[in-house]
Every structure is written in structure tokens, then in C-alpha cells.
Coordinates of C-alpha atoms in Angstrom, one line a residue:
M30 CA 77.1 156.6 -90.5
R31 CA 78.6 156.0 -86.5
R32 CA 77.7 159.2 -84.6
P33 CA 81.0 161.3 -83.1
L34 CA 83.0 160.4 -80.3
E35 CA 80.2 157.1 -80.8
G36 CA 82.1 154.2 -79.8
V37 CA 83.4 155.9 -76.1
W38 CA 80.7 156.8 -75.3
N39 CA 79.1 153.2 -75.9
V40 CA 82.6 151.6 -73.8
V41 CA 81.3 154.4 -70.8
R42 CA 77.7 153.4 -70.6
F43 CA 78.1 149.9 -71.1
N44 CA 81.0 149.9 -68.4
W45 CA 79.4 152.2 -66.0
H46 CA 79.3 150.2 -63.2
F47 CA 83.7 150.2 -63.3
Y48 CA 83.9 154.4 -64.0
V49 CA 82.2 154.7 -61.2
G50 CA 84.0 152.6 -58.9
A51 CA 87.4 154.7 -60.5
G52 CA 86.1 157.5 -60.3
S53 CA 85.5 157.5 -56.7
G54 CA 88.1 155.8 -54.8
L55 CA 90.4 158.5 -57.3
L56 CA 87.5 161.2 -55.5
A57 CA 87.7 159.6 -52.4
L58 CA 92.0 159.4 -52.7
A59 CA 92.4 163.7 -53.7
A60 CA 90.2 164.7 -51.2
A61 CA 92.1 162.3 -48.6
T62 CA 95.3 163.7 -50.8
Y63 CA 94.0 167.7 -50.6
F64 CA 93.4 167.5 -46.4
S65 CA 96.8 165.3 -45.9
P66 CA 99.4 168.0 -43.9
A67 CA 102.2 168.4 -46.9
T68 CA 104.0 166.3 -45.6
W69 CA 101.8 163.1 -46.7
Q70 CA 100.7 164.8 -50.1
L71 CA 103.7 164.0 -52.1
Y72 CA 102.8 160.1 -50.7
L73 CA 98.8 160.7 -52.7
L74 CA 99.6 162.4 -55.2
A75 CA 101.9 159.1 -56.1
L76 CA 99.3 157.1 -55.3
L77 CA 97.3 159.5 -57.3
V78 CA 98.5 160.2 -60.8
P79 CA 99.0 156.2 -61.5
G80 CA 94.9 156.3 -60.3
I81 CA 93.6 158.4 -63.0
L82 CA 96.3 157.8 -65.9
P83 CA 95.1 154.5 -66.8
V84 CA 92.3 155.9 -67.5
I85 CA 92.7 158.1 -68.9
V86 CA 94.3 156.5 -71.4
S87 CA 92.0 154.1 -71.7
L88 CA 89.5 156.3 -73.0
L89 CA 91.6 157.4 -75.7
V90 CA 92.8 154.8 -77.3
S91 CA 89.3 153.8 -76.8
Y92 CA 87.8 157.3 -78.5
Y93 CA 90.9 156.5 -81.4
V94 CA 90.2 152.6 -82.4
Y95 CA 86.0 152.9 -82.3
D96 CA 86.0 156.3 -83.6
V97 CA 88.6 158.5 -85.2
S98 CA 90.6 155.2 -86.9
D99 CA 88.9 153.8 -90.2
L100 CA 87.8 150.6 -88.0
Y101 CA 84.5 151.1 -88.8
R102 CA 84.5 152.8 -92.5
F103 CA 86.2 149.1 -93.9
G104 CA 89.0 151.1 -96.0
W105 CA 90.9 148.6 -95.1
L106 CA 88.8 145.9 -95.8
T107 CA 89.8 144.5 -99.3
I108 CA 86.4 143.8 -100.4
D109 CA 84.6 145.1 -103.3
P110 CA 82.0 147.7 -102.4
G111 CA 79.9 146.5 -105.4
T112 CA 80.4 142.6 -104.6
Q113 CA 76.7 140.3 -104.5
G114 CA 77.9 137.8 -103.7
R115 CA 77.0 136.0 -100.4
M116 CA 78.3 137.1 -96.6
A117 CA 77.9 136.4 -93.1
N118 CA 78.5 138.6 -90.6
I119 CA 79.0 137.2 -87.0
H120 CA 79.0 138.9 -84.3
A121 CA 78.3 138.0 -80.2
G122 CA 75.6 140.2 -79.4
F123 CA 76.5 143.2 -79.5
D124 CA 76.1 144.5 -83.3
E125 CA 77.3 147.5 -83.8
T126 CA 78.5 146.4 -88.1
S127 CA 76.2 145.0 -89.3
T128 CA 73.9 148.4 -91.1
L129 CA 76.9 149.1 -91.7
L130 CA 78.1 146.9 -93.9
R131 CA 75.3 146.8 -95.4
Q132 CA 75.8 150.7 -96.5
R133 CA 78.7 149.4 -97.9
F134 CA 78.0 146.6 -99.9
A135 CA 74.5 147.2 -100.6
Q136 CA 74.7 144.4 -103.5
A137 CA 76.4 141.6 -102.0
E138 CA 73.4 138.9 -99.9
L139 CA 74.2 139.8 -96.4
H140 CA 73.2 137.4 -93.2
V141 CA 73.5 138.4 -89.9
F142 CA 74.0 135.2 -87.3
D143 CA 74.7 136.0 -83.5
F144 CA 75.9 133.6 -81.0
Y145 CA 75.5 135.2 -77.8
D146 CA 74.6 133.0 -75.4
P147 CA 72.9 133.9 -72.1
D148 CA 73.7 130.8 -69.8
L149 CA 77.7 131.7 -70.5
H150 CA 77.9 135.6 -72.0
R151 CA 77.4 137.0 -68.9
E152 CA 79.0 140.0 -68.9
V153 CA 76.7 142.9 -68.0
S154 CA 78.3 145.5 -70.3
I155 CA 77.2 143.0 -73.1
K156 CA 73.4 142.7 -71.6
R157 CA 73.3 146.8 -71.7
A158 CA 75.0 146.8 -75.2
R159 CA 72.2 144.6 -76.5
A160 CA 69.9 146.9 -74.6
A161 CA 70.7 150.4 -76.4
Y162 CA 71.7 147.9 -79.7
P163 CA 68.4 146.3 -81.1
P164 CA 68.9 143.2 -83.4
F165 CA 69.9 144.1 -86.9
P166 CA 66.8 143.2 -89.2
G167 CA 66.9 139.0 -90.1
T168 CA 69.3 138.8 -87.1
I169 CA 69.5 135.2 -86.6
T170 CA 70.4 133.6 -83.6
V171 CA 73.3 130.1 -83.7
Q172 CA 75.4 128.0 -82.1
P173 CA 78.9 128.7 -83.5
Q174 CA 79.7 125.4 -84.2
A175 CA 76.2 125.1 -85.9
L176 CA 75.6 128.0 -88.9
P177 CA 72.7 127.6 -90.9
L178 CA 74.8 128.1 -93.9
P179 CA 74.7 125.3 -97.0
G180 CA 78.6 123.7 -97.1
A181 CA 80.5 126.0 -99.9
S182 CA 78.3 128.6 -99.9
T183 CA 79.4 131.7 -98.6
D184 CA 82.4 134.6 -100.0
Y185 CA 82.9 136.1 -97.0
A186 CA 82.8 135.1 -93.4
L187 CA 82.8 138.2 -91.2
V188 CA 83.4 138.0 -87.9
L189 CA 84.7 141.4 -86.6
L190 CA 85.8 141.8 -82.9
S191 CA 83.7 139.0 -81.7
A192 CA 85.2 135.5 -81.9
H193 CA 87.6 136.0 -78.2
E194 CA 84.2 136.0 -76.8
I195 CA 84.2 132.4 -77.6
R196 CA 86.2 131.4 -74.5
Q197 CA 87.8 128.0 -75.0
Q198 CA 89.7 127.1 -77.7
R199 CA 88.9 124.5 -78.7
E200 CA 85.2 125.9 -78.7
R201 CA 86.7 128.6 -81.0
V202 CA 88.0 126.0 -83.2
A203 CA 85.1 124.5 -83.5
F204 CA 83.6 127.9 -84.4
F205 CA 86.3 127.8 -87.6
K206 CA 85.5 124.7 -88.7
E207 CA 82.1 125.1 -89.0
I208 CA 82.6 128.9 -91.5
R209 CA 85.4 126.6 -92.7
R210 CA 82.7 124.6 -93.9
T211 CA 80.8 126.9 -95.3
L212 CA 82.7 129.0 -97.1
L213 CA 83.1 128.8 -101.1
P214 CA 86.9 127.0 -102.7
Q215 CA 87.9 130.7 -103.2
G216 CA 85.8 132.1 -99.9
R217 CA 87.7 133.9 -97.1
I218 CA 87.0 134.9 -93.3
I219 CA 88.5 137.9 -91.5
V220 CA 89.0 138.2 -88.8
V221 CA 89.6 141.6 -85.9
E222 CA 90.4 141.3 -82.9
H223 CA 92.2 143.2 -79.8
L224 CA 95.1 140.9 -79.1
R225 CA 97.0 139.9 -75.9
D226 CA 100.0 142.3 -76.9
P227 CA 102.3 144.7 -75.4
A228 CA 100.1 148.2 -77.3
N229 CA 96.5 146.7 -75.7
F230 CA 98.8 146.3 -71.9
L231 CA 99.9 149.9 -72.3
A232 CA 95.7 150.8 -73.2
Y233 CA 93.9 149.1 -70.7
T234 CA 96.6 147.5 -68.2
I235 CA 94.7 144.3 -66.9
G236 CA 91.9 144.1 -68.8
F237 CA 93.9 142.8 -72.1
F238 CA 93.2 139.9 -70.8
H239 CA 90.2 139.3 -72.1
F240 CA 92.1 139.1 -75.7
Y241 CA 94.4 136.6 -76.6
S242 CA 97.9 137.0 -78.3
R243 CA 98.6 136.7 -82.0
A244 CA 100.0 133.3 -81.1
T245 CA 96.8 131.7 -79.8
W246 CA 95.0 132.9 -82.8
L247 CA 97.4 131.6 -85.2
Q248 CA 97.1 127.8 -83.4
V249 CA 93.2 128.5 -83.6
F250 CA 93.5 129.0 -87.4
R251 CA 96.1 126.0 -87.9
A252 CA 94.1 123.9 -85.7
A253 CA 90.9 124.6 -88.2
G254 CA 92.4 123.8 -91.1
L255 CA 92.9 127.3 -92.4
E256 CA 95.5 129.6 -93.0
V257 CA 96.3 133.9 -93.3
V258 CA 96.9 135.1 -96.5
Q259 CA 97.0 138.4 -95.3
E260 CA 97.8 139.7 -91.7
Q261 CA 97.5 143.6 -91.0
K262 CA 97.0 146.1 -88.5
I263 CA 94.4 148.5 -88.3
T264 CA 95.5 151.0 -85.3
P265 CA 98.5 149.8 -83.7
F266 CA 95.7 148.5 -81.0
V267 CA 93.9 145.9 -83.5
S268 CA 94.6 143.8 -85.9
A269 CA 93.3 142.0 -88.8
F270 CA 93.0 137.9 -90.7
T271 CA 91.8 137.7 -94.0
L272 CA 92.3 133.8 -94.1
Q273 CA 90.9 130.8 -96.4
V274 CA 91.5 126.8 -96.6
H275 CA 94.5 125.7 -95.7
G276 CA 96.4 124.5 -99.6
N277 CA 93.4 126.8 -101.9
S278 CA 95.4 128.8 -103.3
S279 CA 94.7 132.9 -103.2

């Protein structure tokens, strides 16, 4: 069970350097506005408001996505809670979901894989997140192109808000080819991502460049021999793709 405000609090505490910098700049601008002659105050206010607004909007969107929406309650996930199949949860070092998945799918055979590489994933926010959240028991550190699962053995592979951390297109394709190798004939891959789209630009401004477009993801899936069997918007800011091996019947 997630705590109230856990999502937005994580955004702030793992990225506090950004908020300290932004807050310091805005406070300095506010002070300059207050002590400036009246003729200058209107111009400074015109700078202050656009500076404050993106910070407020991003926090409100983060609260909505990570604390209010159905994202972490998994009501959108079309998997029978009573499944006894093999489920792989694959993340990039910050695992908010394995405990929740274990609670929802208590009878599933859950395997958790972490492809975090400190030489590649150097964002200080991920390091802080890893320090705050201990690994789920039994988590195995892996390379994205080498999952320790037999071929045709997995019912469900979940890649939740993590695949975008693989920054090279060819490596993303190789990653999804490797997941495809592990799938049973009727197996499914569930990918959840923010997209580089207008909604996420309005929410995160230039931060949306950390994400990839819908077209880019579709190219990756096709190149990996996968096809989309369902696409849904969990929120206007988060999309879920359900994939199967190309050519397999639903």
C-alpha cells in the first residue's frame, strides 16, 4: 500500500537540487520585484509568473499521476489477479511496483530484474531513489539483453516506467527482443511510459525530452518482432502498451 503523497514527495526529494535551484532563483526574482521601482515591477512580475507556473504544474501533475490516478492500483492491468503464471517485473533501479504486484498477484511466480548500471545511469535522482528504496527480496541484477529466464517460459513481462532509461535505440530493440525470447506463445509484455507529446510538454516543459514519442516506441516494438494488441491511456500523461509476439493470435 502506497502512503499518501508518496509519489509527489519522491519527485521532490529525489530531485531536490532542481527545486532548490528553481526556488532560489524565484525568491531572488521576487525580492527584486518587491524592492524595484514601480515602473519595473510589472516587467519583473511578467518574468516571475512564468517561472513559478511550470514548477507548480509539474508538481500537480506528478501528484495526479503517482498519487491519485489508477497507475499503482493496477485497475487498468488486464491480468487476472488469481493468475499462477510466471511474471517478470523489469526495472531500472527504482522499484516502486514489485511489492504492489506481489500483493495484487499473490499466486503468481514473480521474478524481479534490475538493469540499473551506475556507469550508464548517472542521474543523481536514481541514486537517491535506490538509497531510499531497498531492493525487493530476490531481485536479480541483469543486463537488458541477457535476462536469466528460459526461452518461452514467461506469461507476463512488465516494464513499468523504466524502458526509456535505455537511451540507445538499438539497445532498446535488443532489450525487447530478449523479452520476446522469454515469452510463452500467448505471453504478453506490458510497457508503461510517459510519452514525448503535448500533454507531457505542458506538464514537464523541457523535461519531456527525457521521454520518447509514441512513434519511436512503435518502431522499437516492430523492430523487436512484437505487435501492439492493446494501447490505453492510464492518464493523459501515461500510456500503456500490451504487446505480443508478432503473428501470434490473441
